[in-house]
CSV table of C-alpha atoms in Angstrom, one decimal:
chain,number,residue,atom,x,y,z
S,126,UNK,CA,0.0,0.0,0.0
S,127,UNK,CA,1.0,3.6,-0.7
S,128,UNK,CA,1.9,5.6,2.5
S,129,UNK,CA,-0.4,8.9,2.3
S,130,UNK,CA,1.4,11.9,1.7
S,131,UNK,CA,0.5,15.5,-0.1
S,132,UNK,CA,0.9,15.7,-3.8
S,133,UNK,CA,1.0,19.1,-4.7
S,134,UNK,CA,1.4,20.3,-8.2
S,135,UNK,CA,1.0,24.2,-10.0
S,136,UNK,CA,-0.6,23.7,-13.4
S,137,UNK,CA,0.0,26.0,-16.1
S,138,UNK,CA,-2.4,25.9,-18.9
S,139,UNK,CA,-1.3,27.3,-22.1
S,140,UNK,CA,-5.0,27.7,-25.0
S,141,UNK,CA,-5.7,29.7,-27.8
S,142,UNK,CA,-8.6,31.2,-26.4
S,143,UNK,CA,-10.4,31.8,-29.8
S,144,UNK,CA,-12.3,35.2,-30.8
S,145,UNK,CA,-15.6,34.5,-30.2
S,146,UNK,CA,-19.2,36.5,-29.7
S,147,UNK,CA,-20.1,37.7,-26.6
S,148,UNK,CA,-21.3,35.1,-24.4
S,149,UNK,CA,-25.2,35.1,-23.9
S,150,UNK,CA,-27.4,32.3,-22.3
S,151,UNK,CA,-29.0,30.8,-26.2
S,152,UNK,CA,-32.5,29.5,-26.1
S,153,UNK,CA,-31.1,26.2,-26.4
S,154,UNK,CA,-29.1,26.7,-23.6
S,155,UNK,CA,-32.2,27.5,-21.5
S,156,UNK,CA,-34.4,24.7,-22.8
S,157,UNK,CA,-31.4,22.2,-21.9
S,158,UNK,CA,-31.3,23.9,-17.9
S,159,UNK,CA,-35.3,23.5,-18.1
S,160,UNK,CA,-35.3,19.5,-19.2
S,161,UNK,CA,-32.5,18.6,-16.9
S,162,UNK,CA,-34.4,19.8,-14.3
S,163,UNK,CA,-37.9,18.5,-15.6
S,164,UNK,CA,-36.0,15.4,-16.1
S,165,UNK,CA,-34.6,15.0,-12.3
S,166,UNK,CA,-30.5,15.7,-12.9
S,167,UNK,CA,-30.8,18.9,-11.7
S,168,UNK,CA,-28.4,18.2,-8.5
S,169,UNK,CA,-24.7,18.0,-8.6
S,170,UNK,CA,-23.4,15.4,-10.7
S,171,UNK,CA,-20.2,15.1,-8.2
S,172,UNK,CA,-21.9,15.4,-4.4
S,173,UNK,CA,-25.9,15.1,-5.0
S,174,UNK,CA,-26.5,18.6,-4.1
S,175,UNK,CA,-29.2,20.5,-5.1
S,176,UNK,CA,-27.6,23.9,-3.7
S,177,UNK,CA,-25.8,26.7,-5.9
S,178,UNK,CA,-26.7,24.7,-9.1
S,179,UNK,CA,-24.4,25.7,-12.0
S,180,UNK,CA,-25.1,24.0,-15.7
S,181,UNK,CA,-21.1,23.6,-16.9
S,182,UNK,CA,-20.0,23.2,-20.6
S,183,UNK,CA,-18.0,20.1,-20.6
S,184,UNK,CA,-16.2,21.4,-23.8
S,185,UNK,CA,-15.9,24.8,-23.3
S,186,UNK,CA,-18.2,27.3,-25.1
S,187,UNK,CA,-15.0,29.7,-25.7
S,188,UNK,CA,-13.9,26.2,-28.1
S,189,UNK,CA,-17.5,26.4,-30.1
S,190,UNK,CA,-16.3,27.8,-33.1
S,191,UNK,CA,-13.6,25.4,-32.9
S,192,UNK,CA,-14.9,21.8,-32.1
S,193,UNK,CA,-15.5,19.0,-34.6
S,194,UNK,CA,-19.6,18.3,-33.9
S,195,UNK,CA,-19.2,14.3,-35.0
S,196,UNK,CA,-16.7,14.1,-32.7
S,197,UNK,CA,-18.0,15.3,-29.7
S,198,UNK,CA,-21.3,13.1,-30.6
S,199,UNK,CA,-19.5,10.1,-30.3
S,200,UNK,CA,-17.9,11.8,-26.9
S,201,UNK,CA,-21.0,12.5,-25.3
S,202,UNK,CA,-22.4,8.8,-26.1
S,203,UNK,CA,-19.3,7.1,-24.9
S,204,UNK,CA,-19.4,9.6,-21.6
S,205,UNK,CA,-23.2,9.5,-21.4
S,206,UNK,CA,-23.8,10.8,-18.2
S,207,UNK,CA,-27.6,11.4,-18.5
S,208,UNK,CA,-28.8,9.3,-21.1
S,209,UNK,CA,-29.4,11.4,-23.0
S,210,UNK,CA,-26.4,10.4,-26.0
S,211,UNK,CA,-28.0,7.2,-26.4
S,212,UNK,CA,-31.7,8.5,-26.4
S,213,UNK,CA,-30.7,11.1,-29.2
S,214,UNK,CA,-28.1,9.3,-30.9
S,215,UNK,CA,-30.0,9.6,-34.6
S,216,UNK,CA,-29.5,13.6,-33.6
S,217,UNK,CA,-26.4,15.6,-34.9
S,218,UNK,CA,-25.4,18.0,-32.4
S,219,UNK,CA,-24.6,21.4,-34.2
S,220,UNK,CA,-24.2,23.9,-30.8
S,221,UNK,CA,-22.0,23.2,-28.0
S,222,UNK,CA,-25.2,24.6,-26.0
S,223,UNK,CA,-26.6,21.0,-26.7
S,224,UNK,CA,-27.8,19.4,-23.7
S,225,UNK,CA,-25.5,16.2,-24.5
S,226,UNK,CA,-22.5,18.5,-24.1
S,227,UNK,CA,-23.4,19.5,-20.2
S,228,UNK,CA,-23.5,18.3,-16.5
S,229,UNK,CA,-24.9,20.2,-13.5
S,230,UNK,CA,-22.5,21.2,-10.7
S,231,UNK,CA,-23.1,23.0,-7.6
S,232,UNK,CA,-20.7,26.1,-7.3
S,233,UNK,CA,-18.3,24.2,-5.2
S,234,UNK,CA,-17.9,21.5,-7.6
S,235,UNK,CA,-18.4,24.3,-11.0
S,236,UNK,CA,-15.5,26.7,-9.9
S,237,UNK,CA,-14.9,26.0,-6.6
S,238,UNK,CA,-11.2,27.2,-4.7
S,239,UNK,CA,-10.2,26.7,-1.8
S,240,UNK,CA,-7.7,29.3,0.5
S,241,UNK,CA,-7.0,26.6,2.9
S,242,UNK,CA,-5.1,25.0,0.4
S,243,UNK,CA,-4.7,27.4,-2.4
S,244,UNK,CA,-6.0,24.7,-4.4
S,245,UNK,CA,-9.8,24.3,-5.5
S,246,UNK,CA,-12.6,21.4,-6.1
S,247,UNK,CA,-13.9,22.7,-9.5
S,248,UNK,CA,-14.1,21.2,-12.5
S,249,UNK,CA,-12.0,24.5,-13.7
S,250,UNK,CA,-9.5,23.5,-11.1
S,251,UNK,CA,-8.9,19.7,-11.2
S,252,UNK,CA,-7.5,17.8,-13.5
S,253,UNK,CA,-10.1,15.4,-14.9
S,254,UNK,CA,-8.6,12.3,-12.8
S,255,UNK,CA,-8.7,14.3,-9.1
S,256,UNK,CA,-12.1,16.1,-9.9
S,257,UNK,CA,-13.5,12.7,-11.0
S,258,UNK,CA,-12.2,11.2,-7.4
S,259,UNK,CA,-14.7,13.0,-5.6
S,260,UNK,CA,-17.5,11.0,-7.1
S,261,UNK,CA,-16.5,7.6,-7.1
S,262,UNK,CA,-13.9,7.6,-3.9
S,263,UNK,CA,-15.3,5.2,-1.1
S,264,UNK,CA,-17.7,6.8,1.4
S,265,UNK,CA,-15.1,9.1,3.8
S,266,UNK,CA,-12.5,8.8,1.4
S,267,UNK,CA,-12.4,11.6,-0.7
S,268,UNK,CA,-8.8,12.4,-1.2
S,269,UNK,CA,-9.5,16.0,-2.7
S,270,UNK,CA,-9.5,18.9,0.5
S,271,UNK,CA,-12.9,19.7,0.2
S,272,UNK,CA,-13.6,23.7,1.2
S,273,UNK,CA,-12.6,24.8,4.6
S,274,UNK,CA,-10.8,21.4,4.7
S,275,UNK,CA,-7.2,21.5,5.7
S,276,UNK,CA,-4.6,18.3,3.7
S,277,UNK,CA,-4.2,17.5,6.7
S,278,UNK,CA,-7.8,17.2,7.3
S,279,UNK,CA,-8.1,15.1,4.2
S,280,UNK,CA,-5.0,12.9,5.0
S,281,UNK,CA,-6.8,12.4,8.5
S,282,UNK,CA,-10.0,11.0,6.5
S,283,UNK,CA,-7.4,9.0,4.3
S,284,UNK,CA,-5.6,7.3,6.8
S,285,UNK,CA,-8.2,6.1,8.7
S,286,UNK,CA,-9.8,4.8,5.8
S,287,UNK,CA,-6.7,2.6,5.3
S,288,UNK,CA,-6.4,1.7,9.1
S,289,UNK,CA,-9.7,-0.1,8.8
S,290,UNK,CA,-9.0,-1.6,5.6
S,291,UNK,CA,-5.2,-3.7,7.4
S,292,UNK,CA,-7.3,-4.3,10.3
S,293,UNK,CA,-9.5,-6.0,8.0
S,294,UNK,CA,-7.0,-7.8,5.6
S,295,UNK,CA,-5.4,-9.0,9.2
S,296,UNK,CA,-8.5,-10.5,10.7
């Protein structure tokens, strides 16, 4: 077993942030808000939450001029986190304000930092393997410092996880 320690790393992203039109909510984007919320997946696809809702773009609207459509079709069916890839698969998708292209956060798990760590919990702020950990970690055992969570807070959670788990493997 790994012993539990801190991994700390500073990411540096370098994107072409492409020109693009102002930013306003589309129709499309609206309807898609309104039938994930008709449809019950309007709580936080990470913790349950129904608090601070935020509807995220899983590719980025600043990369809709910019994205092959077939492409991210066949994403969205292979990562289909609501269904709905498979239950509008004859569909193309020609707007990266398709509904197939998002997933509900709450603000914490949307763009959520963190002083106590100078790290964060968002989407924006994880890479996809650590952001992804605080969904399918075992109950208690979230690794990422969750807000007003100290690491050593979350190595405390950690560890005692793993205490339990040799006191079982030595019964």
């Amino acid at each position: 077993m790994i012993p539990v320690h801190i991994e700390k790393r500073t990411l540096r992203v370098f994107v072409v942030d492409p020109d693009k039109a102002d930013r306003e909510e589309t129709p499309e984007f609206r309807a898609a808000k309104q039938r994930l919320k008709e449809d019950g997946h309007y709580r936080c696809y990470i913790c349950g939450s129904t608090e601070e809702m935020q509807v995220h773009h899983r590719i980025y609207h600043m990369f809709a001029n910019l994205v092959d459509f077939e492409k991210l079709k066949e994403w969205c069916e292979e990562w289909d986190i609501y269904g709905y890839g498979r239950l509008l698969k004859t569909q193309p998708i020609t707007s990266i304000d398709d509904i197939r292209n998002m997933m509900v956060l709450c603000q914490d798990h949307h763009t959520g930092t963190s002083d106590e760590v100078d790290g964060g919990t968002g989407i924006h702020n994880l890479p996809i393997g650590e952001f992804m950990m605080q969904k399918l970690a075992l109950p208690g055992c979230n690794p990422i410092p969750q807000d007003g969570e100290s690491f050593e807070g979350a190595m405390e959670r950690v560890r005692h996880h793993q205490k339990r788990e040799e006191q079982a493997a030595n019964e």
